[in-house]
Amino acid sequence: MADRVMKLASERAVVVFTLSSCSMCHTMTQLMADLGVNAMVHELDREPRGKEMEAALLKMLGGGGPAVPALFVGGRLVGGTKRVMSLHLAGELVPMLKNAGALWL
């Protein structure tokens, strides 16, 4: 199932795996929209094999927290909310998005 996740994560410059009922997932997708990123969002509770993908994401993230939201930039796993917000506050997220071709300015 990790292969399926990685295939989906590579289809766009920015991909976010979420659950429709998750408030932090909404925050992450809103951050991407506010930055002008047209992210591909996969809501796992609406995917046929979403539970399996969620389990694969949990393993990829190290199992220490929730599996979603999970942000991929340029096909590489960036992390969950804590990591993404830390990168954003440190000024490192926008250059990462630019390097992946997700932002033009």
XYZ file of N, CA, C and O in Angstrom:
420
model
N 0.829 -1.201 0.000
C 0.000 0.000 0.000
C 0.869 1.259 0.000
O 0.444 2.290 -0.500
N 2.068 1.162 0.543
C 2.980 2.308 0.517
C 3.286 2.715 -0.920
O 3.424 3.904 -1.214
N 3.364 1.741 -1.817
C 3.604 2.041 -3.235
C 2.463 2.861 -3.819
O 2.692 3.799 -4.581
N 1.231 2.530 -3.442
C 0.055 3.270 -3.908
C 0.108 4.710 -3.400
O -0.160 5.645 -4.143
N 0.450 4.880 -2.130
C 0.568 6.218 -1.543
C 1.625 7.022 -2.298
O 1.397 8.178 -2.668
N 2.778 6.417 -2.541
C 3.857 7.128 -3.230
C 3.477 7.465 -4.670
O 3.836 8.525 -5.166
N 2.732 6.574 -5.325
C 2.268 6.864 -6.685
C 1.344 8.077 -6.683
O 1.503 8.996 -7.490
N 0.387 8.104 -5.762
C -0.519 9.253 -5.648
C 0.244 10.519 -5.277
O -0.046 11.606 -5.779
N 1.225 10.390 -4.400
C 2.001 11.541 -3.941
C 2.859 12.150 -5.044
O 3.256 13.309 -4.962
N 3.127 11.368 -6.083
C 3.973 11.846 -7.184
C 3.181 12.441 -8.336
O 3.762 12.917 -9.304
N 1.851 12.433 -8.247
C 1.030 12.904 -9.363
C 0.970 14.420 -9.487
O 0.618 14.931 -10.542
N 1.292 15.139 -8.439
C 1.280 16.609 -8.451
C 2.464 17.116 -7.649
O 3.062 16.388 -6.866
N 2.783 18.398 -7.807
C 3.884 18.983 -7.045
C 3.603 18.948 -5.544
O 4.512 18.748 -4.743
N 2.330 19.142 -5.163
C 1.957 19.123 -3.744
C 0.730 18.238 -3.577
O -0.279 18.433 -4.253
N 0.847 17.261 -2.677
C -0.238 16.334 -2.389
C -0.427 16.280 -0.869
O 0.544 16.179 -0.129
N -1.684 16.352 -0.449
C -2.007 16.273 0.970
C -2.990 15.126 1.180
O -4.014 15.052 0.501
N -2.661 14.242 2.106
C -3.569 13.172 2.496
C -4.286 13.623 3.755
O -3.645 14.082 4.710
N -5.618 13.524 3.743
C -6.433 14.055 4.833
C -7.573 13.095 5.167
O -7.764 12.089 4.509
N -8.321 13.479 6.181
C -9.631 12.891 6.485
C -10.615 14.049 6.486
O -10.288 15.155 6.952
N -11.808 13.843 5.988
C -12.767 14.945 5.860
C -13.182 15.527 7.205
O -13.557 16.689 7.280
N -13.081 14.748 8.282
C -13.512 15.227 9.599
C -12.369 15.785 10.450
O -12.576 16.146 11.602
N -11.181 15.884 9.888
C -9.985 16.278 10.645
C -9.743 17.787 10.548
O -9.522 18.321 9.463
N -9.774 18.469 11.683
C -9.593 19.925 11.679
C -8.166 20.329 11.292
O -7.965 21.331 10.607
N -7.170 19.552 11.692
C -5.793 19.892 11.320
C -5.574 19.661 9.821
O -4.787 20.360 9.201
N -6.295 18.713 9.263
C -6.234 18.489 7.816
C -6.767 19.708 7.074
O -6.183 20.169 6.093
N -7.879 20.238 7.579
C -8.454 21.444 6.983
C -7.463 22.599 7.089
O -7.280 23.370 6.135
N -6.799 22.714 8.223
C -5.799 23.771 8.424
C -4.667 23.648 7.412
O -4.236 24.651 6.829
N -4.195 22.429 7.188
C -3.094 22.212 6.245
C -3.522 22.553 4.816
O -2.791 23.228 4.095
N -4.687 22.093 4.405
C -5.139 22.398 3.045
C -5.413 23.891 2.890
O -5.151 24.459 1.830
N -5.885 24.538 3.939
C -6.122 25.981 3.891
C -4.801 26.746 3.786
O -4.712 27.727 3.062
N -3.785 26.286 4.502
C -2.461 26.913 4.408
C -1.954 26.839 2.974
O -1.463 27.842 2.436
N -2.088 25.685 2.357
C -1.632 25.546 0.967
C -2.401 26.511 0.065
O -1.807 27.195 -0.764
N -3.704 26.592 0.248
C -4.523 27.507 -0.563
C -4.117 28.956 -0.311
O -3.998 29.748 -1.258
N -3.895 29.308 0.940
C -3.492 30.683 1.282
C -2.144 31.048 0.665
O -1.901 32.206 0.337
N -1.273 30.063 0.516
C 0.033 30.305 -0.101
C -0.051 30.323 -1.627
O 0.922 30.640 -2.298
N -1.214 29.974 -2.172
C -1.391 29.971 -3.620
C -1.030 28.655 -4.267
O -0.792 28.596 -5.474
N -0.981 27.588 -3.477
C -0.628 26.263 -3.981
C -1.908 25.505 -4.337
O -2.832 25.436 -3.543
N -1.935 24.949 -5.526
C -3.058 24.133 -5.957
C -2.733 22.670 -5.642
O -2.294 21.916 -6.497
N -2.919 22.301 -4.383
C -2.558 20.963 -3.923
C -3.614 19.938 -4.325
O -4.803 20.244 -4.351
N -3.165 18.735 -4.594
C -4.066 17.605 -4.790
C -4.363 17.076 -3.390
O -3.443 16.782 -2.633
N -5.638 16.970 -3.060
C -6.038 16.507 -1.738
C -6.722 15.154 -1.870
O -7.659 14.995 -2.648
N -6.234 14.185 -1.107
C -6.838 12.850 -1.069
C -7.449 12.656 0.315
O -6.715 12.562 1.302
N -8.770 12.646 0.376
C -9.458 12.398 1.640
C -9.585 10.885 1.797
O -10.344 10.228 1.079
N -8.848 10.344 2.736
C -8.746 8.893 2.866
C -10.050 8.231 3.268
O -10.261 7.065 2.940
N -10.923 8.966 3.956
C -12.208 8.361 4.315
C -13.152 8.279 3.119
O -14.234 7.712 3.221
N -12.740 8.813 1.989
C -13.542 8.727 0.766
C -12.865 7.850 -0.293
O -13.352 7.736 -1.405
N -11.738 7.263 0.069
C -10.996 6.383 -0.839
C -11.378 4.931 -0.542
O -11.531 4.552 0.617
N -11.491 4.088 -1.581
C -11.858 2.686 -1.364
C -10.926 1.941 -0.401
O -11.368 1.139 0.382
N -9.637 2.218 -0.462
C -8.673 1.543 0.415
C -8.011 2.543 1.349
O -6.845 2.413 1.705
N -8.786 3.523 1.765
C -8.271 4.608 2.587
C -7.685 4.190 3.914
O -6.669 4.731 4.351
N -8.315 3.225 4.577
C -7.795 2.754 5.875
C -6.410 2.144 5.711
O -5.526 2.355 6.544
N -6.212 1.407 4.635
C -4.904 0.807 4.376
C -3.875 1.883 4.055
O -2.726 1.801 4.496
N -4.276 2.901 3.294
C -3.359 3.997 2.981
C -3.014 4.773 4.251
O -1.868 5.186 4.438
N -3.999 4.953 5.128
C -3.750 5.640 6.392
C -2.721 4.870 7.225
O -1.809 5.466 7.807
N -2.833 3.559 7.262
C -1.867 2.729 7.990
C -0.468 2.852 7.378
O 0.534 2.932 8.102
N -0.394 2.893 6.051
C 0.897 3.050 5.374
C 1.506 4.411 5.694
O 2.714 4.511 5.950
N 0.685 5.449 5.700
C 1.180 6.791 6.033
C 1.686 6.840 7.472
O 2.708 7.476 7.755
N 0.990 6.182 8.374
C 1.410 6.152 9.771
C 2.803 5.546 9.888
O 3.662 6.073 10.607
N 3.060 4.469 9.141
C 4.398 3.858 9.140
C 5.428 4.814 8.560
O 6.532 4.947 9.075
N 5.079 5.485 7.465
C 6.000 6.424 6.822
C 6.371 7.579 7.744
O 7.494 8.065 7.721
N 5.397 8.002 8.562
C 5.622 9.120 9.474
C 6.285 8.688 10.779
O 6.527 9.516 11.652
N 6.549 7.421 10.926
C 7.229 6.941 12.115
C 6.316 6.453 13.214
O 6.787 6.072 14.283
N 5.012 6.503 12.992
C 4.063 5.963 13.959
C 3.905 6.743 15.244
O 3.205 6.299 16.140
N 4.546 7.886 15.365
C 4.500 8.628 16.615
C 3.334 9.581 16.766
O 3.200 10.235 17.795
N 2.494 9.695 15.784
C 1.387 10.644 15.856
C 0.330 10.250 14.852
O 0.339 9.133 14.341
N -0.558 11.166 14.550
C -1.604 10.843 13.570
C -1.025 10.677 12.164
O 0.000 11.263 11.838
N -1.704 9.873 11.372
C -1.256 9.623 9.995
C -1.600 10.779 9.071
O -0.982 10.936 8.020
N -2.591 11.562 9.438
C -3.017 12.692 8.610
C -3.125 13.944 9.472
O -3.360 13.838 10.673
N -2.930 15.101 8.892
C -2.580 15.325 7.493
C -1.132 14.930 7.213
O -0.287 15.002 8.102
N -0.878 14.545 5.995
C 0.472 14.215 5.551
C 0.724 14.971 4.248
O -0.029 14.830 3.298
N 1.772 15.781 4.243
C 2.097 16.620 3.088
C 3.271 16.037 2.323
O 4.307 15.700 2.919
N 3.097 15.926 1.011
C 4.171 15.532 0.102
C 4.446 16.699 -0.828
O 3.515 17.289 -1.380
N 5.711 17.029 -1.006
C 6.124 18.091 -1.926
C 7.157 17.489 -2.871
O 8.149 16.915 -2.422
N 6.892 17.602 -4.153
C 7.799 17.022 -5.138
C 7.937 15.521 -4.999
O 9.000 14.970 -5.260
N 6.867 14.857 -4.546
C 6.888 13.412 -4.399
C 7.566 12.912 -3.144
O 7.656 11.712 -2.921
N 8.042 13.826 -2.307
C 8.729 13.447 -1.065
C 7.877 13.819 0.139
O 7.288 14.900 0.190
N 7.859 12.944 1.122
C 7.110 13.193 2.339
C 7.780 14.291 3.146
O 8.948 14.188 3.502
N 7.024 15.360 3.404
C 7.513 16.445 4.246
C 7.172 16.133 5.697
O 7.996 16.251 6.586
N 5.910 15.755 5.942
C 5.505 15.390 7.293
C 4.085 15.800 7.589
O 3.313 16.127 6.694
N 3.785 15.787 8.876
C 2.465 16.150 9.356
C 2.393 17.610 9.762
O 3.280 18.411 9.434
N 1.372 17.938 10.511
C 1.107 19.326 10.888
C 2.280 19.981 11.598
O 2.691 21.088 11.233
N 2.812 19.331 12.606
C 3.899 19.931 13.399
C 5.107 20.270 12.529
O 5.642 21.371 12.598
N 5.511 19.333 11.692
C 6.679 19.562 10.831
C 6.403 20.655 9.801
O 7.235 21.541 9.588
N 5.241 20.620 9.177
C 4.912 21.601 8.141
C 4.831 23.007 8.743
O 5.376 23.963 8.190
N 4.162 23.135 9.880
C 4.046 24.452 10.514
C 5.400 24.958 10.983
O 5.695 26.150 10.880
N 6.255 24.065 11.467
C 7.609 24.466 11.872
C 8.397 24.987 10.681
O 9.085 26.015 10.773
N 8.305 24.284 9.559
C 8.987 24.735 8.340
C 8.448 26.081 7.881
O 9.216 26.964 7.469
N 7.130 26.247 7.963
C 6.518 27.503 7.533
C 6.982 28.662 8.410
O 7.378 29.721 7.900
N 6.964 28.468 9.717
C 7.382 29.527 10.635
C 8.870 29.857 10.496
O 9.282 30.995 10.720
N 9.664 28.875 10.104
C 11.099 29.088 9.915
C 11.423 29.679 8.541
O 12.585 29.960 8.243
N 10.391 29.859 7.699
C 10.610 30.417 6.368
C 11.156 29.413 5.367
O 11.677 29.803 4.319
N 11.050 28.127 5.668
C 11.604 27.101 4.796
C 10.569 26.431 3.892
O 10.936 25.797 2.904
N 9.290 26.582 4.200
C 8.260 25.911 3.425
C 8.084 26.530 2.039
O 8.033 25.805 1.036
N 8.020 27.843 1.959
C 7.795 28.507 0.670
C 8.922 28.201 -0.322
O 8.639 27.835 -1.471
N 10.207 28.282 0.075
C 11.252 27.902 -0.881
C 11.133 26.443 -1.336
O 11.390 26.128 -2.506
N 10.721 25.557 -0.423
C 10.521 24.149 -0.784
C 9.430 24.017 -1.844
O 9.573 23.275 -2.817
N 8.343 24.766 -1.661
C 7.238 24.745 -2.616
C 7.670 25.322 -3.958
O 7.293 24.815 -5.021
N 8.473 26.394 -3.926
C 8.980 26.986 -5.171
C 9.883 26.016 -5.920
O 9.764 25.871 -7.142
N 10.763 25.338 -5.198
C 11.666 24.379 -5.826
C 10.927 23.222 -6.488
O 11.398 22.661 -7.466
N 9.753 22.886 -5.958
C 8.966 21.792 -6.520
C 8.078 22.270 -7.675
O 7.386 21.472 -8.297
N 8.090 23.580 -7.948
C 7.270 24.119 -9.031
C 5.831 24.353 -8.643
O 4.966 24.511 -9.497
N 5.560 24.392 -7.340
C 4.181 24.599 -6.862
C 3.844 26.074 -6.709
O 2.681 26.429 -6.634
N 4.870 26.902 -6.653
C 4.680 28.366 -6.544
C 5.547 29.035 -7.609
O 6.671 28.611 -7.849
N 5.015 30.089 -8.175
C 5.740 30.779 -9.246
C 6.337 32.089 -8.790
O 7.213 32.623 -9.431
N 5.839 32.644 -7.702
C 6.328 33.952 -7.244
C 7.337 33.823 -6.135
O 7.314 32.951 -5.348
